[in-house]
Amino acid sequence: MGFIADSLNRIQPSATIAVATKARQLKAEGRDIISLSAGEPDFDTPQNIKDAAKAAIDKGQTKYTDVDGIPELKAAICAKFKRDNGLVYKPSQISVGTGGKQVLYNALLATLNPGDEVIIPAPCWVSYADIVLLGGGKPVFVPTTMEQGFRLQPEALEKAITPKTKWFLFNSPSNPTGAAYSDGDIKKLTDVLLRHPHVWVMTDDMYEHLIYDGHKFYTPAQVEPGLFDRTLTVNGLSKAYCMTGWRLGYAGGPEPLINAMRKLQSQSTSNPTSITQWAGVEALNGPQDFIARNNEVFVKRRDLVVAMLNQAKGITCPKPEGAFYVYPSCAGTIGKTTASGKTIANDEDFVTALLEEEGVACVHGAAFEGSPAFRISYATATEVLEEACKRIQRFCGNLR
Ligand code: PLP
């Protein structure tokens, strides 16, 4: 083991990827498995975006590009920030990477010194803490509750800030809870941050367009322009544009930070795939109406899943405002015994037994620092979701 770097021993493999891999393995063995673990839409990438990629190949746009994005894509991103968020970035303030994940990774690795603290409202996306740890920083989780709609309260943020706080990492709509913050909710947090000029804001707006029931999306630098000069606004094409496999993410932020991120990327992956970048130009500049059509489907699925899960014994499932996840509590199942005699001591036991006994794969809340709960992705065909929820109801009904 001494051969492997200490830094790697600080982190865990992605739990969501681990569950999805296990589900695929069981399926390959012939088991009847429904996987609700992956964070990706089941919809195909829109045709105009695919056509733009094909055209890029035919035009020979297949060479190395500028490390952090072609000028055409940076221009499309600047236009998007202005159009959707009222944020005015120059192309020199834009960084493009291989997925939002790389952009977040670059920003954290480029700024963290040993012991620097990063405030992360929990439950949170699985990768934040591990990237912080890899960079030598210290994740500081601040819990939120189901009763507060999984939204961070300003007093809790204030309490978590220390002289060592470098970043406040914000994510709305949230993975895994689907919670979305209103402009008023965000203002309360940005008021706190204004009092602490050494704290920078990293906002992960990946689920911007996946917001329902008339709720509106807001991002911190838009709500509080006073924070613009210390905010990195991260976004990507994976979720709303159904482009998870293409790997394209981006951010807008102060030039010195963007330059540092480029320096790091120049010594790792270099540019994101040239073909994907041209597809990204079309995605951002082309028609956006498919997003609303997809959202109509997502809302129906969310409502179905929430209703069915609330009929499962021991499960309480709030109705989230956005993303494509529900995050039900399984507190009422802890301490019970399954049909095959397994005792459920925590949410990992719950999802493990559910997978073994009913063939439904979900991710346990502990992976997101929020127990006892589990995450279901409803970005799956409606009939499949219905069958999965029936199985969950049966599983819970059999608990003794
Ligand atoms: N941020 C959040 C909250 C996510 O859920 C994900 C993907 O699951 C990402 C970032 C990274 O997305 P990608 O690297 O595909 O752009």
Coordinates of C-alpha atoms and ligand atoms in Angstrom, one line a residue:
M1 CA 0.0 0.0 0.0
G2 CA 2.9 2.3 0.6
F3 CA 3.2 2.8 -3.1
I4 CA -0.1 4.6 -3.3
A5 CA 0.0 8.3 -2.5
D6 CA -1.3 9.4 1.0
S7 CA -3.5 12.0 -0.7
L8 CA -5.4 9.2 -2.4
N9 CA -6.0 7.4 0.9
R10 CA -7.9 10.5 2.1
I11 CA -10.6 10.0 -0.5
Q12 CA -13.3 7.4 -1.3
P13 CA -14.4 6.2 -4.7
S14 CA -17.7 7.9 -5.8
A15 CA -20.5 6.1 -4.0
T16 CA -23.1 6.8 -6.7
I17 CA -20.8 5.3 -9.3
A18 CA -20.2 2.3 -7.0
V19 CA -23.9 1.7 -6.7
A20 CA -24.5 2.0 -10.4
T21 CA -21.7 -0.4 -11.1
K22 CA -23.0 -3.0 -8.7
A23 CA -26.5 -2.7 -10.3
R24 CA -25.0 -3.2 -13.7
Q25 CA -23.1 -6.3 -12.5
L26 CA -26.2 -7.9 -11.0
K27 CA -28.1 -7.1 -14.2
A28 CA -25.3 -8.8 -16.2
E29 CA -25.7 -11.9 -14.0
G30 CA -29.3 -12.1 -15.1
R31 CA -31.0 -10.4 -12.1
D32 CA -34.1 -8.3 -12.6
I33 CA -32.6 -4.9 -11.5
I34 CA -34.0 -1.4 -11.6
S35 CA -31.3 1.2 -11.1
L36 CA -32.4 4.5 -9.7
S37 CA -28.9 5.4 -8.8
A38 CA -27.5 7.4 -11.7
G39 CA -27.7 11.2 -11.9
E40 CA -28.5 11.4 -15.6
P41 CA -31.6 12.1 -17.7
D42 CA -32.9 9.1 -19.7
F43 CA -33.6 11.5 -22.6
D44 CA -31.4 11.5 -25.7
T45 CA -29.2 14.5 -26.6
P46 CA -31.3 16.9 -28.8
Q47 CA -30.7 16.3 -32.6
N48 CA -29.4 19.8 -33.4
I49 CA -26.6 19.3 -30.8
K50 CA -25.7 15.9 -32.3
D51 CA -25.7 17.4 -35.8
A52 CA -23.4 20.2 -34.7
A53 CA -20.9 17.5 -33.4
K54 CA -21.1 15.6 -36.7
A55 CA -20.5 18.8 -38.6
A56 CA -17.5 19.6 -36.4
I57 CA -16.0 16.2 -37.3
D58 CA -16.7 16.7 -41.0
K59 CA -15.1 20.2 -40.9
G60 CA -12.0 18.8 -39.3
Q61 CA -12.5 20.6 -36.0
T62 CA -10.7 17.8 -34.4
K63 CA -7.4 19.3 -33.3
Y64 CA -6.2 20.6 -30.0
T65 CA -7.9 23.8 -28.9
D66 CA -7.2 26.5 -26.4
V67 CA -6.8 24.7 -23.0
D68 CA -9.9 26.2 -21.4
G69 CA -12.2 26.5 -24.4
I70 CA -12.6 27.8 -27.9
P71 CA -13.5 31.5 -28.3
E72 CA -16.9 30.6 -29.9
L73 CA -17.9 28.6 -26.8
K74 CA -16.7 31.2 -24.4
A75 CA -18.8 33.8 -26.3
A76 CA -21.8 31.5 -26.1
I77 CA -21.3 31.0 -22.3
C78 CA -21.0 34.8 -21.8
A79 CA -24.3 35.2 -23.7
K80 CA -25.9 32.5 -21.6
F81 CA -24.8 34.1 -18.3
K82 CA -26.2 37.5 -19.4
R83 CA -29.4 36.0 -20.8
D84 CA -30.3 33.6 -17.9
N85 CA -28.6 35.1 -14.9
G86 CA -28.0 38.8 -15.6
L87 CA -24.3 38.2 -15.0
V88 CA -21.8 40.0 -17.3
Y89 CA -18.6 38.0 -17.7
K90 CA -15.8 38.7 -20.3
P91 CA -14.4 35.7 -22.2
S92 CA -11.2 36.0 -20.1
Q93 CA -13.4 35.3 -17.1
I94 CA -14.7 32.0 -18.5
S95 CA -13.2 28.5 -17.9
V96 CA -14.4 25.5 -19.9
G97 CA -13.5 21.9 -18.7
T98 CA -14.3 18.3 -19.1
G99 CA -17.6 18.3 -17.2
G100 CA -18.6 20.5 -14.2
K101 CA -16.7 18.0 -12.1
Q102 CA -13.4 19.0 -13.6
V103 CA -14.2 22.7 -13.3
L104 CA -15.0 22.3 -9.6
Y105 CA -11.9 20.2 -9.2
N106 CA -9.7 22.7 -10.9
A107 CA -11.0 25.6 -8.8
L108 CA -10.6 23.7 -5.5
L109 CA -7.1 22.2 -6.3
A110 CA -6.0 25.6 -7.6
T111 CA -6.9 27.5 -4.4
L112 CA -6.7 25.2 -1.4
N113 CA -3.7 25.2 1.0
P114 CA -3.4 22.7 3.8
G115 CA -6.1 23.2 6.5
D116 CA -8.2 25.6 4.4
E117 CA -11.9 25.1 5.2
V118 CA -14.7 24.7 2.7
I119 CA -18.2 25.1 4.1
I120 CA -20.6 22.5 2.5
P121 CA -24.3 22.5 3.3
A122 CA -25.4 18.8 3.8
P123 CA -26.8 16.6 2.4
C124 CA -24.5 17.4 -0.5
W125 CA -23.2 15.9 -3.8
V126 CA -20.8 13.0 -3.1
S127 CA -17.7 14.5 -4.8
Y128 CA -17.4 17.9 -3.0
A129 CA -15.8 16.6 0.2
D130 CA -13.4 14.2 -1.6
I131 CA -12.1 16.8 -3.9
V132 CA -11.6 19.2 -1.0
L133 CA -9.7 16.4 0.9
L134 CA -7.6 15.6 -2.2
G135 CA -6.6 19.3 -2.3
G136 CA -5.5 19.2 1.4
G137 CA -8.5 21.2 2.5
K138 CA -11.0 20.4 5.2
P139 CA -14.7 20.0 4.4
V140 CA -16.9 21.6 7.0
F141 CA -20.4 20.1 6.7
V142 CA -23.3 22.2 7.9
P143 CA -26.4 20.1 8.3
T144 CA -29.8 21.1 7.0
T145 CA -33.1 19.4 7.9
M146 CA -36.1 18.1 6.0
E147 CA -38.3 20.5 8.1
Q148 CA -36.3 23.4 6.7
G149 CA -36.7 22.1 3.2
F150 CA -33.0 21.1 3.3
R151 CA -32.1 24.8 2.9
L152 CA -29.2 26.2 4.8
Q153 CA -30.1 28.8 7.5
P154 CA -28.1 32.0 7.7
E155 CA -27.3 31.5 11.4
A156 CA -25.8 28.1 10.7
L157 CA -23.7 29.6 7.9
E158 CA -22.5 32.4 10.2
K159 CA -21.5 29.9 12.9
A160 CA -19.5 27.7 10.5
I161 CA -17.3 30.6 9.2
T162 CA -13.8 30.7 10.8
P163 CA -10.6 32.6 9.8
K164 CA -9.7 29.5 7.9
T165 CA -12.8 29.4 5.7
K166 CA -11.8 29.7 2.1
W167 CA -14.9 28.8 0.2
F168 CA -18.6 28.5 0.7
L169 CA -19.8 25.8 -1.7
F170 CA -23.5 26.3 -2.7
N171 CA -25.7 24.1 -4.8
S172 CA -29.3 24.9 -5.8
P173 CA -31.3 23.0 -7.0
S174 CA -29.5 20.4 -4.9
N175 CA -28.2 17.0 -5.6
P176 CA -29.3 14.9 -3.6
T177 CA -32.3 16.7 -2.1
G178 CA -33.7 18.6 -5.0
A179 CA -34.1 21.7 -2.7
A180 CA -34.0 25.0 -4.5
Y181 CA -33.4 28.4 -2.9
S182 CA -35.5 31.5 -3.7
D183 CA -33.9 34.8 -4.1
G184 CA -34.9 35.7 -0.6
D185 CA -33.3 32.5 0.8
I186 CA -30.1 33.3 -1.0
K187 CA -30.1 37.0 0.1
K188 CA -30.1 35.9 3.7
L189 CA -27.0 33.8 3.0
T190 CA -25.2 36.5 0.9
D191 CA -25.9 39.1 3.7
V192 CA -23.8 36.8 6.0
L193 CA -21.1 36.5 3.4
L194 CA -20.9 40.2 2.9
R195 CA -19.7 40.5 6.5
H196 CA -16.9 38.0 5.8
P197 CA -14.8 39.3 2.9
H198 CA -12.2 36.5 3.1
V199 CA -14.8 33.9 2.1
W200 CA -15.3 33.1 -1.5
V201 CA -18.4 31.6 -3.1
M202 CA -18.4 28.6 -5.3
T203 CA -21.9 28.0 -6.7
D204 CA -22.7 24.8 -8.5
D205 CA -25.6 25.7 -10.7
M206 CA -25.7 22.4 -12.6
Y207 CA -29.5 21.9 -12.1
E208 CA -30.4 25.5 -13.0
H209 CA -32.9 24.6 -15.6
L210 CA -34.5 21.7 -13.7
I211 CA -36.8 23.7 -11.5
Y212 CA -40.6 23.2 -11.2
D213 CA -44.0 24.5 -10.1
G214 CA -43.2 28.1 -11.0
H215 CA -40.1 28.3 -8.7
K216 CA -37.4 30.6 -10.3
F217 CA -33.7 29.9 -10.3
Y218 CA -31.3 32.4 -8.8
T219 CA -27.5 32.3 -8.4
P220 CA -25.6 34.2 -5.6
A221 CA -23.7 36.8 -7.7
Q222 CA -27.0 37.7 -9.3
V223 CA -28.8 38.2 -6.0
E224 CA -25.8 40.0 -4.4
P225 CA -23.7 41.8 -7.0
G226 CA -21.4 42.8 -4.1
L227 CA -20.1 39.2 -4.2
F228 CA -19.4 39.0 -7.9
D229 CA -15.7 39.6 -7.5
R230 CA -15.3 36.6 -5.1
T231 CA -17.8 34.2 -6.7
L232 CA -17.1 31.3 -9.1
T233 CA -20.4 30.5 -10.9
V234 CA -20.1 26.9 -12.1
N235 CA -22.5 25.3 -14.6
G236 CA -22.5 22.6 -17.2
L237 CA -24.4 20.9 -20.0
S238 CA -24.8 17.4 -18.6
K239 CA -28.2 17.6 -17.0
A240 CA -30.5 20.1 -18.7
Y241 CA -29.0 19.3 -22.2
C242 CA -28.9 15.6 -21.7
M243 CA -25.2 15.5 -22.4
T244 CA -23.7 13.6 -19.5
G245 CA -21.4 11.5 -21.7
W246 CA -20.1 14.4 -23.7
R247 CA -18.3 15.9 -20.7
L248 CA -18.6 19.7 -20.8
G249 CA -18.8 22.1 -17.9
Y250 CA -17.9 25.7 -17.4
A251 CA -17.5 28.6 -14.9
G252 CA -17.4 32.3 -14.8
G253 CA -15.2 34.1 -12.2
P254 CA -12.4 36.5 -11.5
E255 CA -9.5 36.4 -14.0
P256 CA -6.7 35.4 -11.6
L257 CA -8.7 32.4 -10.5
I258 CA -9.6 31.5 -14.1
N259 CA -6.0 31.7 -15.0
A260 CA -4.9 29.4 -12.2
M261 CA -7.6 26.9 -13.2
R262 CA -6.3 27.0 -16.8
K263 CA -2.7 26.5 -15.6
L264 CA -3.8 23.3 -13.7
Q265 CA -5.8 22.0 -16.7
S266 CA -2.9 22.6 -19.0
Q267 CA -0.9 20.0 -17.1
S268 CA -3.7 17.5 -16.9
T269 CA -6.4 17.0 -19.6
S270 CA -5.7 20.1 -21.8
N271 CA -8.8 21.1 -23.7
P272 CA -12.2 19.4 -23.4
T273 CA -12.9 17.4 -26.6
S274 CA -13.0 19.8 -29.6
I275 CA -16.1 18.1 -31.0
T276 CA -18.0 18.4 -27.7
Q277 CA -17.1 22.1 -27.5
W278 CA -18.8 22.7 -30.9
A279 CA -21.8 20.7 -29.8
G280 CA -21.8 23.0 -26.7
V281 CA -21.9 26.1 -28.8
E282 CA -25.0 24.8 -30.5
A283 CA -26.6 23.7 -27.2
L284 CA -26.2 27.2 -25.7
N285 CA -27.0 29.2 -28.8
G286 CA -29.7 26.9 -30.3
P287 CA -33.3 26.3 -29.4
Q288 CA -34.0 25.9 -25.6
D289 CA -37.6 24.8 -25.8
F290 CA -36.9 21.1 -25.3
I291 CA -35.9 21.9 -21.7
A292 CA -39.5 22.9 -20.8
R293 CA -40.8 19.8 -22.5
N294 CA -38.5 17.5 -20.6
N295 CA -39.4 19.3 -17.4
E296 CA -43.1 18.5 -17.9
V297 CA -42.2 14.8 -17.9
F298 CA -39.9 15.2 -14.9
V299 CA -42.6 16.9 -12.8
K300 CA -45.1 14.1 -13.5
R301 CA -42.5 11.5 -12.5
R302 CA -41.6 13.4 -9.4
D303 CA -45.2 13.6 -8.3
L304 CA -45.7 9.9 -9.0
V305 CA -42.7 8.9 -7.0
V306 CA -43.4 11.2 -4.1
A307 CA -47.0 9.9 -3.8
M308 CA -46.0 6.3 -4.0
L309 CA -43.1 6.5 -1.6
N310 CA -45.3 8.3 1.0
Q311 CA -47.5 5.2 0.9
A312 CA -44.5 3.0 1.8
K313 CA -44.4 2.1 5.5
G314 CA -41.7 3.9 7.4
I315 CA -40.8 6.3 4.5
T316 CA -41.4 10.1 4.5
C317 CA -40.8 11.8 1.2
P318 CA -40.9 15.6 0.8
K319 CA -41.7 17.1 -2.6
P320 CA -38.6 18.9 -3.9
E321 CA -38.6 22.0 -6.1
G322 CA -36.0 20.9 -8.6
A323 CA -33.3 18.6 -10.0
F324 CA -34.4 15.0 -10.7
Y325 CA -34.0 13.4 -7.3
V326 CA -36.2 12.8 -4.3
Y327 CA -34.6 12.3 -0.9
P328 CA -36.9 10.4 1.4
S329 CA -36.2 9.7 5.0
C330 CA -36.1 6.0 5.9
A331 CA -36.0 6.7 9.7
G332 CA -39.2 4.6 10.2
T333 CA -37.5 1.5 8.9
I334 CA -34.4 1.6 11.2
G335 CA -34.3 -1.2 13.7
K336 CA -36.7 -3.4 11.6
T337 CA -36.0 -6.8 10.0
T338 CA -36.4 -7.6 6.3
A339 CA -38.4 -10.5 4.9
S340 CA -35.1 -12.5 4.6
G341 CA -34.1 -11.7 8.2
K342 CA -31.6 -8.8 7.7
T343 CA -31.7 -6.1 10.4
I344 CA -31.7 -2.6 9.1
A345 CA -29.3 -0.5 11.4
N346 CA -28.8 2.4 9.0
D347 CA -29.5 3.7 5.5
E348 CA -26.7 1.7 3.9
D349 CA -28.4 -1.5 5.3
F350 CA -31.7 -0.3 3.9
V351 CA -30.4 0.2 0.3
T352 CA -28.3 -2.9 0.4
A353 CA -31.3 -5.1 1.5
L354 CA -33.6 -3.3 -1.0
L355 CA -31.2 -4.2 -3.8
E356 CA -30.7 -7.8 -2.7
E357 CA -34.4 -8.5 -2.0
E358 CA -36.3 -6.4 -4.5
G359 CA -33.6 -5.6 -7.1
V360 CA -34.0 -1.8 -6.7
A361 CA -30.8 0.2 -6.6
C362 CA -30.8 3.6 -4.8
V363 CA -28.0 5.5 -3.0
H364 CA -27.8 5.6 0.8
G365 CA -28.0 9.0 2.5
A366 CA -24.7 8.5 4.3
A367 CA -22.9 8.9 1.0
F368 CA -24.4 12.5 0.9
E369 CA -23.7 13.2 4.6
G370 CA -27.5 13.1 5.3
S371 CA -28.8 10.0 7.2
P372 CA -31.1 8.1 7.5
A373 CA -32.3 8.7 4.0
F374 CA -31.8 7.5 0.5
R375 CA -31.7 9.2 -2.9
I376 CA -33.8 8.2 -5.9
S377 CA -33.2 9.6 -9.3
Y378 CA -36.5 9.8 -11.2
A379 CA -34.8 10.5 -14.5
T380 CA -36.1 7.1 -15.7
A381 CA -39.0 5.8 -17.7
T382 CA -42.3 6.3 -15.9
E383 CA -43.4 2.6 -16.0
V384 CA -40.0 1.6 -14.5
L385 CA -40.4 4.2 -11.7
E386 CA -43.9 2.8 -11.0
E387 CA -42.6 -0.7 -10.7
A388 CA -39.6 0.4 -8.6
C389 CA -41.9 2.2 -6.1
K390 CA -44.2 -0.8 -5.9
R391 CA -41.2 -2.9 -5.0
I392 CA -40.2 -0.4 -2.3
Q393 CA -43.7 -0.4 -0.9
R394 CA -43.6 -4.2 -0.8
F395 CA -40.1 -4.2 0.8
C396 CA -41.2 -1.8 3.5
G397 CA -44.5 -3.5 4.0
N398 CA -42.6 -6.8 4.8
L399 CA -40.4 -5.2 7.4
R400 CA -41.0 -6.5 10.9
Ligands
PLP1 N1 -22.5 19.0 -9.5 C1 -23.5 18.3 -9.2 C2 -24.4 18.8 -8.1 C3 -23.8 17.1 -9.8 O1 -24.9 16.4 -9.5 C4 -23.0 16.7 -10.9 C5 -23.2 15.4 -11.6 O2 -23.8 14.5 -11.0 C6 -21.9 17.5 -11.2 C7 -21.7 18.6 -10.5 C8 -20.9 17.1 -12.3 O3 -21.5 17.0 -13.6 P1 -20.7 16.9 -14.9 O4 -19.3 16.6 -14.5 O5 -21.3 15.8 -15.6 O6 -20.8 18.2 -15.6

